[in-house]
mmCIF file of N, CA and C in Angstrom:
data_model
loop_
_atom_site.group_PDB
_atom_site.id
_atom_site.type_symbol
_atom_site.label_atom_id
_atom_site.label_comp_id
_atom_site.label_asym_id
_atom_site.label_seq_id
_atom_site.Cartn_x
_atom_site.Cartn_y
_atom_site.Cartn_z
ATOM 1 N N UNK A 1 -30.210 32.274 16.097
ATOM 2 C CA UNK A 1 -28.797 32.807 15.748
ATOM 3 C C UNK A 1 -28.596 33.973 15.690
ATOM 4 N N UNK A 2 -27.829 35.092 16.189
ATOM 5 C CA UNK A 2 -27.077 36.177 15.977
ATOM 6 C C UNK A 2 -26.388 35.590 15.130
ATOM 7 N N UNK A 3 -25.660 37.588 14.487
ATOM 8 C CA UNK A 3 -24.779 37.173 13.708
ATOM 9 C C UNK A 3 -23.493 36.753 14.649
ATOM 10 N N UNK A 4 -23.448 36.879 15.281
ATOM 11 C CA UNK A 4 -22.255 36.485 16.178
ATOM 12 C C UNK A 4 -21.672 35.171 16.511
ATOM 13 N N UNK A 5 -22.937 34.423 16.824
ATOM 14 C CA UNK A 5 -23.143 33.344 16.680
ATOM 15 C C UNK A 5 -22.408 32.293 15.735
ATOM 16 N N UNK A 6 -22.892 33.279 14.402
ATOM 17 C CA UNK A 6 -23.008 32.589 13.585
ATOM 18 C C UNK A 6 -21.050 32.776 12.876
ATOM 19 N N UNK A 7 -20.663 34.055 12.850
ATOM 20 C CA UNK A 7 -19.457 34.338 12.979
ATOM 21 C C UNK A 7 -19.004 33.090 13.418
ATOM 22 N N UNK A 8 -19.048 32.811 14.749
ATOM 23 C CA UNK A 8 -17.981 32.111 16.095
ATOM 24 C C UNK A 8 -18.160 30.012 15.147
ATOM 25 N N UNK A 9 -19.770 29.994 14.893
ATOM 26 C CA UNK A 9 -19.689 28.872 14.516
ATOM 27 C C UNK A 9 -18.447 28.410 12.896
ATOM 28 N N UNK A 10 -18.508 29.625 12.238
ATOM 29 C CA UNK A 10 -17.726 29.727 10.809
ATOM 30 C C UNK A 10 -16.270 29.462 11.352
ATOM 31 N N UNK A 11 -16.272 30.009 12.395
ATOM 32 C CA UNK A 11 -14.357 30.318 12.628
ATOM 33 C C UNK A 11 -13.899 28.900 13.237
ATOM 34 N N UNK A 12 -14.931 28.430 13.856
ATOM 35 C CA UNK A 12 -14.866 26.994 14.237
ATOM 36 C C UNK A 12 -14.331 25.827 13.568
ATOM 37 N N UNK A 13 -15.254 26.408 12.096
ATOM 38 C CA UNK A 13 -15.397 25.322 11.048
ATOM 39 C C UNK A 13 -14.337 25.546 10.373
ATOM 40 N N UNK A 14 -13.772 26.590 10.186
ATOM 41 C CA UNK A 14 -12.333 26.854 9.479
ATOM 42 C C UNK A 14 -11.523 26.726 10.035
ATOM 43 N N UNK A 15 -11.143 26.303 11.549
ATOM 44 C CA UNK A 15 -10.041 25.899 12.438
ATOM 45 C C UNK A 15 -10.021 24.683 12.555
ATOM 46 N N UNK A 16 -11.391 23.910 12.516
ATOM 47 C CA UNK A 16 -10.908 22.132 12.100
ATOM 48 C C UNK A 16 -10.654 22.107 11.162
ATOM 49 N N UNK A 17 -10.797 22.698 9.974
ATOM 50 C CA UNK A 17 -10.816 22.522 9.149
ATOM 51 C C UNK A 17 -9.428 22.649 8.683
ATOM 52 N N UNK A 18 -8.778 23.782 9.360
ATOM 53 C CA UNK A 18 -7.353 23.943 9.147
ATOM 54 C C UNK A 18 -6.388 23.034 9.787
ATOM 55 N N UNK A 19 -6.545 22.327 10.838
ATOM 56 C CA UNK A 19 -6.503 21.435 12.019
ATOM 57 C C UNK A 19 -6.194 19.970 11.199
ATOM 58 N N UNK A 20 -6.668 19.913 10.434
ATOM 59 C CA UNK A 20 -7.318 18.726 9.491
ATOM 60 C C UNK A 20 -6.029 18.488 8.650
ATOM 61 N N UNK A 21 -5.964 19.700 7.645
ATOM 62 C CA UNK A 21 -5.128 19.948 7.000
ATOM 63 C C UNK A 21 -3.621 19.576 7.416
ATOM 64 N N UNK A 22 -3.421 20.830 8.439
ATOM 65 C CA UNK A 22 -1.979 20.466 9.092
ATOM 66 C C UNK A 22 -1.591 18.840 9.198
ATOM 67 N N UNK A 23 -2.884 18.070 10.038
ATOM 68 C CA UNK A 23 -2.673 17.050 10.605
ATOM 69 C C UNK A 23 -2.050 15.628 8.997
ATOM 70 N N UNK A 24 -2.842 16.533 8.468
ATOM 71 C CA UNK A 24 -2.508 15.360 6.768
ATOM 72 C C UNK A 24 -0.873 15.753 6.466
ATOM 73 N N UNK A 25 -0.652 16.965 6.516
ATOM 74 C CA UNK A 25 0.495 17.419 6.087
ATOM 75 C C UNK A 25 0.877 17.340 7.073
ATOM 76 N N UNK A 26 1.501 16.922 8.247
ATOM 77 C CA UNK A 26 2.189 16.846 9.483
ATOM 78 C C UNK A 26 2.760 14.607 8.914
ATOM 79 N N UNK A 27 1.041 14.442 8.558
ATOM 80 C CA UNK A 27 1.271 12.757 8.475
ATOM 81 C C UNK A 27 2.297 12.356 7.162
ATOM 82 N N UNK A 28 2.364 13.124 5.840
ATOM 83 C CA UNK A 28 3.227 13.027 5.181
ATOM 84 C C UNK A 28 4.100 13.547 5.322
ATOM 85 N N UNK A 29 4.760 14.147 6.691
ATOM 86 C CA UNK A 29 6.115 14.801 6.654
ATOM 87 C C UNK A 29 6.740 13.163 7.606
ATOM 88 N N UNK A 30 6.048 12.997 8.562
ATOM 89 C CA UNK A 30 6.396 12.047 9.209
ATOM 90 C C UNK A 30 6.627 10.721 8.266
ATOM 91 N N UNK A 31 5.466 10.241 7.756
ATOM 92 C CA UNK A 31 6.319 8.917 6.710
ATOM 93 C C UNK A 31 7.002 9.239 5.758
ATOM 94 N N UNK A 32 7.034 10.301 4.995
ATOM 95 C CA UNK A 32 8.418 10.110 4.203
ATOM 96 C C UNK A 32 9.801 10.552 5.090
ATOM 97 N N UNK A 33 9.754 11.272 6.277
ATOM 98 C CA UNK A 33 10.917 10.773 6.995
ATOM 99 C C UNK A 33 11.223 9.524 7.676
ATOM 100 N N UNK A 34 9.824 8.881 8.246
ATOM 101 C CA UNK A 34 10.241 7.408 8.244
ATOM 102 C C UNK A 34 11.018 6.557 7.039
ATOM 103 N N UNK A 35 9.947 6.798 5.562
ATOM 104 C CA UNK A 35 10.928 5.965 4.470
ATOM 105 C C UNK A 35 12.201 6.400 4.303
ATOM 106 N N UNK A 36 12.634 7.390 4.466
ATOM 107 C CA UNK A 36 14.236 7.849 4.120
ATOM 108 C C UNK A 36 15.130 7.313 4.825
ATOM 109 N N UNK A 37 14.469 7.687 6.394
ATOM 110 C CA UNK A 37 15.689 6.947 7.591
ATOM 111 C C UNK A 37 15.411 5.211 7.602
ATOM 112 N N UNK A 38 13.899 4.646 6.914
ATOM 113 C CA UNK A 38 14.404 3.065 7.389
ATOM 114 C C UNK A 38 15.117 2.914 5.882
ATOM 115 N N UNK A 39 15.178 3.875 4.985
ATOM 116 C CA UNK A 39 16.275 2.996 3.595
ATOM 117 C C UNK A 39 17.453 3.456 4.017
ATOM 118 N N UNK A 40 17.543 4.253 4.623
ATOM 119 C CA UNK A 40 19.136 4.584 4.614
ATOM 120 C C UNK A 40 19.750 3.506 5.828
ATOM 121 N N UNK A 41 19.267 3.724 6.672
ATOM 122 C CA UNK A 41 19.242 2.391 7.431
ATOM 123 C C UNK A 41 19.268 1.153 7.043
ATOM 124 N N UNK A 42 18.600 0.718 6.365
ATOM 125 C CA UNK A 42 18.554 -0.545 5.349
ATOM 126 C C UNK A 42 19.825 -0.311 4.499
ATOM 127 N N UNK A 43 20.371 0.383 3.989
ATOM 128 C CA UNK A 43 21.325 0.665 2.840
ATOM 129 C C UNK A 43 22.849 0.762 3.253
ATOM 130 N N UNK A 44 22.708 0.782 4.569
ATOM 131 C CA UNK A 44 23.946 1.318 5.760
ATOM 132 C C UNK A 44 24.477 0.272 6.438
ATOM 133 N N UNK A 45 23.212 -0.049 7.436
ATOM 134 C CA UNK A 45 23.622 -1.147 8.524
ATOM 135 C C UNK A 45 23.023 -2.161 7.837
ATOM 136 N N UNK A 46 24.290 -3.311 8.241
ATOM 137 C CA UNK A 46 23.993 -4.762 8.075
ATOM 138 C C UNK A 46 23.177 -5.334 9.031
ATOM 139 N N UNK A 47 23.328 -5.063 9.996
ATOM 140 C CA UNK A 47 21.823 -5.362 10.930
ATOM 141 C C UNK A 47 20.559 -5.672 10.411
ATOM 142 N N UNK A 48 20.154 -4.426 10.148
ATOM 143 C CA UNK A 48 18.912 -4.256 9.486
ATOM 144 C C UNK A 48 18.933 -4.944 8.552
ATOM 145 N N UNK A 49 19.568 -4.615 7.809
ATOM 146 C CA UNK A 49 19.432 -4.979 6.056
ATOM 147 C C UNK A 49 18.891 -6.581 6.339
ATOM 148 N N UNK A 50 19.911 -7.056 7.176
ATOM 149 C CA UNK A 50 19.560 -8.438 7.413
ATOM 150 C C UNK A 50 18.044 -9.102 8.290
ATOM 151 N N UNK A 51 17.413 -7.838 8.684
ATOM 152 C CA UNK A 51 16.250 -8.093 9.662
ATOM 153 C C UNK A 51 15.117 -7.622 8.189
ATOM 154 N N UNK A 52 15.397 -6.770 7.824
ATOM 155 C CA UNK A 52 14.843 -6.481 6.681
ATOM 156 C C UNK A 52 14.381 -8.049 5.251
ATOM 157 N N UNK A 53 15.332 -8.427 5.117
ATOM 158 C CA UNK A 53 15.572 -9.252 4.031
ATOM 159 C C UNK A 53 14.503 -10.476 4.853
ATOM 160 N N UNK A 54 15.058 -11.041 6.114
ATOM 161 C CA UNK A 54 14.483 -11.996 6.683
ATOM 162 C C UNK A 54 13.444 -12.058 6.779
ATOM 163 N N UNK A 55 12.325 -10.708 7.176
ATOM 164 C CA UNK A 55 11.495 -10.699 7.769
ATOM 165 C C UNK A 55 10.419 -9.134 7.293
ATOM 166 N N UNK A 56 10.496 -9.140 5.843
ATOM 167 C CA UNK A 56 10.196 -7.523 5.679
ATOM 168 C C UNK A 56 8.992 -7.077 5.816
ATOM 169 N N UNK A 57 7.753 -8.091 6.212
ATOM 170 C CA UNK A 57 6.292 -7.501 6.252
ATOM 171 C C UNK A 57 6.686 -7.309 8.160
ATOM 172 N N UNK A 58 7.427 -7.154 8.866
ATOM 173 C CA UNK A 58 7.353 -6.616 10.150
ATOM 174 C C UNK A 58 7.756 -5.152 10.367
ATOM 175 N N UNK A 59 8.723 -5.514 9.339
ATOM 176 C CA UNK A 59 9.554 -3.582 9.545
ATOM 177 C C UNK A 59 8.701 -2.964 8.436
ATOM 178 N N UNK A 60 8.667 -3.496 7.232
ATOM 179 C CA UNK A 60 7.909 -2.616 6.342
ATOM 180 C C UNK A 60 6.247 -2.229 6.314
ATOM 181 N N UNK A 61 6.026 -3.909 6.269
ATOM 182 C CA UNK A 61 4.639 -3.959 5.755
ATOM 183 C C UNK A 61 3.401 -3.419 7.324
ATOM 184 N N UNK A 62 3.707 -3.342 8.628
ATOM 185 C CA UNK A 62 2.992 -3.062 9.676
ATOM 186 C C UNK A 62 3.336 -1.298 9.588
ATOM 187 N N UNK A 63 3.848 -0.967 9.973
ATOM 188 C CA UNK A 63 3.951 0.233 9.534
ATOM 189 C C UNK A 63 2.953 1.013 8.697
ATOM 190 N N UNK A 64 3.545 0.664 7.520
ATOM 191 C CA UNK A 64 2.334 1.055 6.170
ATOM 192 C C UNK A 64 1.358 0.475 6.413
ATOM 193 N N UNK A 65 0.859 -0.731 7.245
ATOM 194 C CA UNK A 65 -0.907 -0.335 7.458
ATOM 195 C C UNK A 65 -1.158 -0.212 8.030
ATOM 196 N N UNK A 66 -0.567 0.609 9.418
ATOM 197 C CA UNK A 66 -0.837 1.660 10.482
ATOM 198 C C UNK A 66 -1.359 3.140 9.628
ATOM 199 N N UNK A 67 -0.451 3.488 9.037
ATOM 200 C CA UNK A 67 -0.373 4.681 8.037
ATOM 201 C C UNK A 67 -1.352 4.310 7.270
ATOM 202 N N UNK A 68 -2.078 3.597 6.444
ATOM 203 C CA UNK A 68 -2.859 3.534 5.486
ATOM 204 C C UNK A 68 -4.117 3.547 6.159
ATOM 205 N N UNK A 69 -4.414 2.788 7.112
ATOM 206 C CA UNK A 69 -5.756 2.639 8.012
ATOM 207 C C UNK A 69 -5.910 4.162 8.307
ATOM 208 N N UNK A 70 -4.423 5.066 9.243
ATOM 209 C CA UNK A 70 -4.754 6.314 9.652
ATOM 210 C C UNK A 70 -5.315 7.241 8.333
ATOM 211 N N UNK A 71 -4.965 6.938 7.222
ATOM 212 C CA UNK A 71 -5.436 7.372 6.282
ATOM 213 C C UNK A 71 -6.753 7.455 5.935
ATOM 214 N N UNK A 72 -7.229 6.270 5.708
ATOM 215 C CA UNK A 72 -8.347 5.898 5.363
ATOM 216 C C UNK A 72 -9.779 6.576 6.471
ATOM 217 N N UNK A 73 -8.784 6.341 7.550
ATOM 218 C CA UNK A 73 -10.111 7.312 9.091
ATOM 219 C C UNK A 73 -10.132 8.628 8.702
ATOM 220 N N UNK A 74 -8.930 9.623 8.212
ATOM 221 C CA UNK A 74 -8.581 10.891 8.014
ATOM 222 C C UNK A 74 -9.150 10.769 6.510
ATOM 223 N N UNK A 75 -9.249 10.589 5.747
ATOM 224 C CA UNK A 75 -10.039 10.896 4.841
ATOM 225 C C UNK A 75 -11.657 10.641 4.769
ATOM 226 N N UNK A 76 -12.322 9.381 5.284
ATOM 227 C CA UNK A 76 -13.236 9.312 5.713
ATOM 228 C C UNK A 76 -14.213 10.651 6.707
ATOM 229 N N UNK A 77 -13.450 10.875 7.896
ATOM 230 C CA UNK A 77 -13.661 11.867 8.476
ATOM 231 C C UNK A 77 -13.998 12.937 7.665
ATOM 232 N N UNK A 78 -13.052 13.451 6.801
ATOM 233 C CA UNK A 78 -12.911 14.197 5.964
ATOM 234 C C UNK A 78 -14.498 14.965 5.279
ATOM 235 N N UNK A 79 -14.780 13.504 4.526
ATOM 236 C CA UNK A 79 -15.664 13.581 3.976
ATOM 237 C C UNK A 79 -17.491 13.961 4.711
ATOM 238 N N UNK A 80 -17.202 12.818 6.025
ATOM 239 C CA UNK A 80 -18.321 13.207 6.389
ATOM 240 C C UNK A 80 -18.185 13.791 7.994
ATOM 241 N N UNK A 81 -19.093 14.487 8.373
ATOM 242 C CA UNK A 81 -18.689 15.639 9.657
ATOM 243 C C UNK A 81 -18.554 15.199 10.931
ATOM 244 N N UNK A 82 -18.799 13.572 11.207
ATOM 245 C CA UNK A 82 -18.900 12.550 12.360
ATOM 246 C C UNK A 82 -18.824 11.617 11.624
ATOM 247 N N UNK A 83 -18.205 10.586 11.648
ATOM 248 C CA UNK A 83 -18.307 9.356 12.175
ATOM 249 C C UNK A 83 -18.950 8.228 12.770
ATOM 250 N N UNK A 84 -19.612 7.492 13.105
ATOM 251 C CA UNK A 84 -20.798 6.954 14.229
ATOM 252 C C UNK A 84 -21.103 5.352 13.126
ATOM 253 N N UNK A 85 -20.874 4.528 13.817
ATOM 254 C CA UNK A 85 -21.853 3.380 13.500
ATOM 255 C C UNK A 85 -21.991 2.349 14.835
ATOM 256 N N UNK A 86 -22.598 1.562 14.234
ATOM 257 C CA UNK A 86 -23.172 0.392 15.732
ATOM 258 C C UNK A 86 -22.927 -0.820 14.934
ATOM 259 N N UNK A 87 -22.285 -1.711 16.310
ATOM 260 C CA UNK A 87 -21.992 -3.372 15.883
ATOM 261 C C UNK A 87 -21.962 -3.848 17.215
ATOM 262 N N UNK A 88 -22.323 -4.919 17.111
ATOM 263 C CA UNK A 88 -22.398 -5.711 18.142
ATOM 264 C C UNK A 88 -22.985 -5.140 19.585
ATOM 265 N N UNK A 89 -24.356 -4.417 19.314
ATOM 266 C CA UNK A 89 -24.956 -3.671 20.465
ATOM 267 C C UNK A 89 -24.320 -2.545 20.887
ATOM 268 N N UNK A 90 -23.248 -2.034 20.337
ATOM 269 C CA UNK A 90 -22.321 -1.160 21.095
ATOM 270 C C UNK A 90 -22.660 -0.185 19.877
ATOM 271 N N UNK A 91 -22.662 1.451 20.147
ATOM 272 C CA UNK A 91 -23.007 2.306 19.671
ATOM 273 C C UNK A 91 -22.010 3.169 19.527
ATOM 274 N N UNK A 92 -20.686 3.900 18.235
ATOM 275 C CA UNK A 92 -19.986 4.130 18.243
ATOM 276 C C UNK A 92 -19.935 5.816 17.690
ATOM 277 N N UNK A 93 -19.502 6.761 18.154
ATOM 278 C CA UNK A 93 -19.466 8.494 17.415
ATOM 279 C C UNK A 93 -18.444 9.115 17.844
ATOM 280 N N UNK A 94 -18.176 9.955 16.938
ATOM 281 C CA UNK A 94 -16.958 11.024 17.364
ATOM 282 C C UNK A 94 -15.778 10.305 17.447
ATOM 283 N N UNK A 95 -15.115 10.619 18.241
ATOM 284 C CA UNK A 95 -13.600 9.862 18.060
ATOM 285 C C UNK A 95 -13.808 8.754 18.505
ATOM 286 N N UNK A 96 -14.516 8.188 19.660
ATOM 287 C CA UNK A 96 -14.274 6.761 19.330
ATOM 288 C C UNK A 96 -14.711 6.093 18.183
ATOM 289 N N UNK A 97 -15.659 6.346 17.647
ATOM 290 C CA UNK A 97 -15.916 5.903 16.465
ATOM 291 C C UNK A 97 -14.584 5.611 15.518
ATOM 292 N N UNK A 98 -13.685 7.061 15.255
ATOM 293 C CA UNK A 98 -12.269 7.074 14.464
ATOM 294 C C UNK A 98 -11.696 5.808 15.223
ATOM 295 N N UNK A 99 -11.459 6.146 16.602
ATOM 296 C CA UNK A 99 -10.367 5.475 17.233
ATOM 297 C C UNK A 99 -11.034 3.607 16.502
ATOM 298 N N UNK A 100 -12.048 2.655 17.028
ATOM 299 C CA UNK A 100 -12.434 1.706 16.243
ATOM 300 C C UNK A 100 -12.228 1.361 15.235
ATOM 301 N N UNK A 101 -13.075 2.703 14.496
ATOM 302 C CA UNK A 101 -12.498 2.468 12.508
ATOM 303 C C UNK A 101 -10.951 2.361 12.191
ATOM 304 N N UNK A 102 -9.990 2.696 13.277
ATOM 305 C CA UNK A 102 -8.724 2.692 13.032
ATOM 306 C C UNK A 102 -7.884 1.381 13.160
ATOM 307 N N UNK A 103 -8.723 0.855 14.609
ATOM 308 C CA UNK A 103 -8.594 -0.334 14.684
ATOM 309 C C UNK A 103 -8.645 -1.493 13.752
ATOM 310 N N UNK A 104 -10.144 -1.614 13.443
ATOM 311 C CA UNK A 104 -10.629 -2.319 12.476
ATOM 312 C C UNK A 104 -10.074 -2.782 11.395
ATOM 313 N N UNK A 105 -9.692 -1.012 11.171
ATOM 314 C CA UNK A 105 -8.807 -1.267 9.182
ATOM 315 C C UNK A 105 -7.244 -1.885 9.884
ATOM 316 N N UNK A 106 -6.811 -1.563 11.108
ATOM 317 C CA UNK A 106 -5.481 -1.905 10.892
ATOM 318 C C UNK A 106 -5.289 -3.189 10.928
ATOM 319 N N UNK A 107 -6.454 -3.600 12.161
ATOM 320 C CA UNK A 107 -6.782 -5.356 12.068
ATOM 321 C C UNK A 107 -6.740 -6.633 10.511
ATOM 322 N N UNK A 108 -7.930 -5.542 10.271
ATOM 323 C CA UNK A 108 -7.760 -6.339 8.255
ATOM 324 C C UNK A 108 -6.875 -6.057 7.548
ATOM 325 N N UNK A 109 -6.099 -4.978 7.462
ATOM 326 C CA UNK A 109 -4.612 -5.055 6.407
ATOM 327 C C UNK A 109 -3.772 -5.855 7.190
ATOM 328 N N UNK A 110 -3.765 -5.727 8.764
ATOM 329 C CA UNK A 110 -2.535 -6.537 9.068
ATOM 330 C C UNK A 110 -3.004 -8.235 8.605
ATOM 331 N N UNK A 111 -4.126 -8.822 8.474
ATOM 332 C CA UNK A 111 -4.930 -9.992 8.393
ATOM 333 C C UNK A 111 -4.301 -10.404 7.422
ATOM 334 N N UNK A 112 -4.671 -9.252 5.943
ATOM 335 C CA UNK A 112 -4.668 -9.378 4.971
ATOM 336 C C UNK A 112 -3.161 -9.443 4.519
ATOM 337 N N UNK A 113 -2.414 -8.800 4.977
ATOM 338 C CA UNK A 113 -0.901 -8.765 4.578
ATOM 339 C C UNK A 113 -0.517 -10.676 5.118
ATOM 340 N N UNK A 114 -0.941 -11.067 6.646
ATOM 341 C CA UNK A 114 -0.930 -12.073 6.914
ATOM 342 C C UNK A 114 -1.095 -13.370 5.622
ATOM 343 N N UNK A 115 -2.210 -13.304 5.384
ATOM 344 C CA UNK A 115 -2.794 -14.401 4.560
ATOM 345 C C UNK A 115 -1.927 -14.174 3.392
ATOM 346 N N UNK A 116 -1.797 -13.222 2.873
ATOM 347 C CA UNK A 116 -0.994 -13.725 1.542
ATOM 348 C C UNK A 116 0.376 -13.737 1.382
ATOM 349 N N UNK A 117 1.454 -13.474 2.590
ATOM 350 C CA UNK A 117 3.040 -13.622 2.535
ATOM 351 C C UNK A 117 3.161 -14.716 3.351
#
């Protein structure tokens, strides 16, 4: 590998790392905006307030479960270069591994919410 290929690989790693940090930043911005808008709507609109009082798991719990599972998958992906696992005769790696892991995390968190509520 010559020096230009090494520089290209280094630049690519830095761009991927910057994208991951930007994605994490935007996730925080979107989650906080969702939280503020939901809280403001609950306090102002009586219809949404009734919905939250009647079924808070549906209005607040499931979106938070989605965000928590996304944060878990993103943090695992930042610790390890590539997420890959084998289950039930299938092999998942790369983007498909992340998607399947997100679905598994979301279903597990949603079922635990349903179990304890």
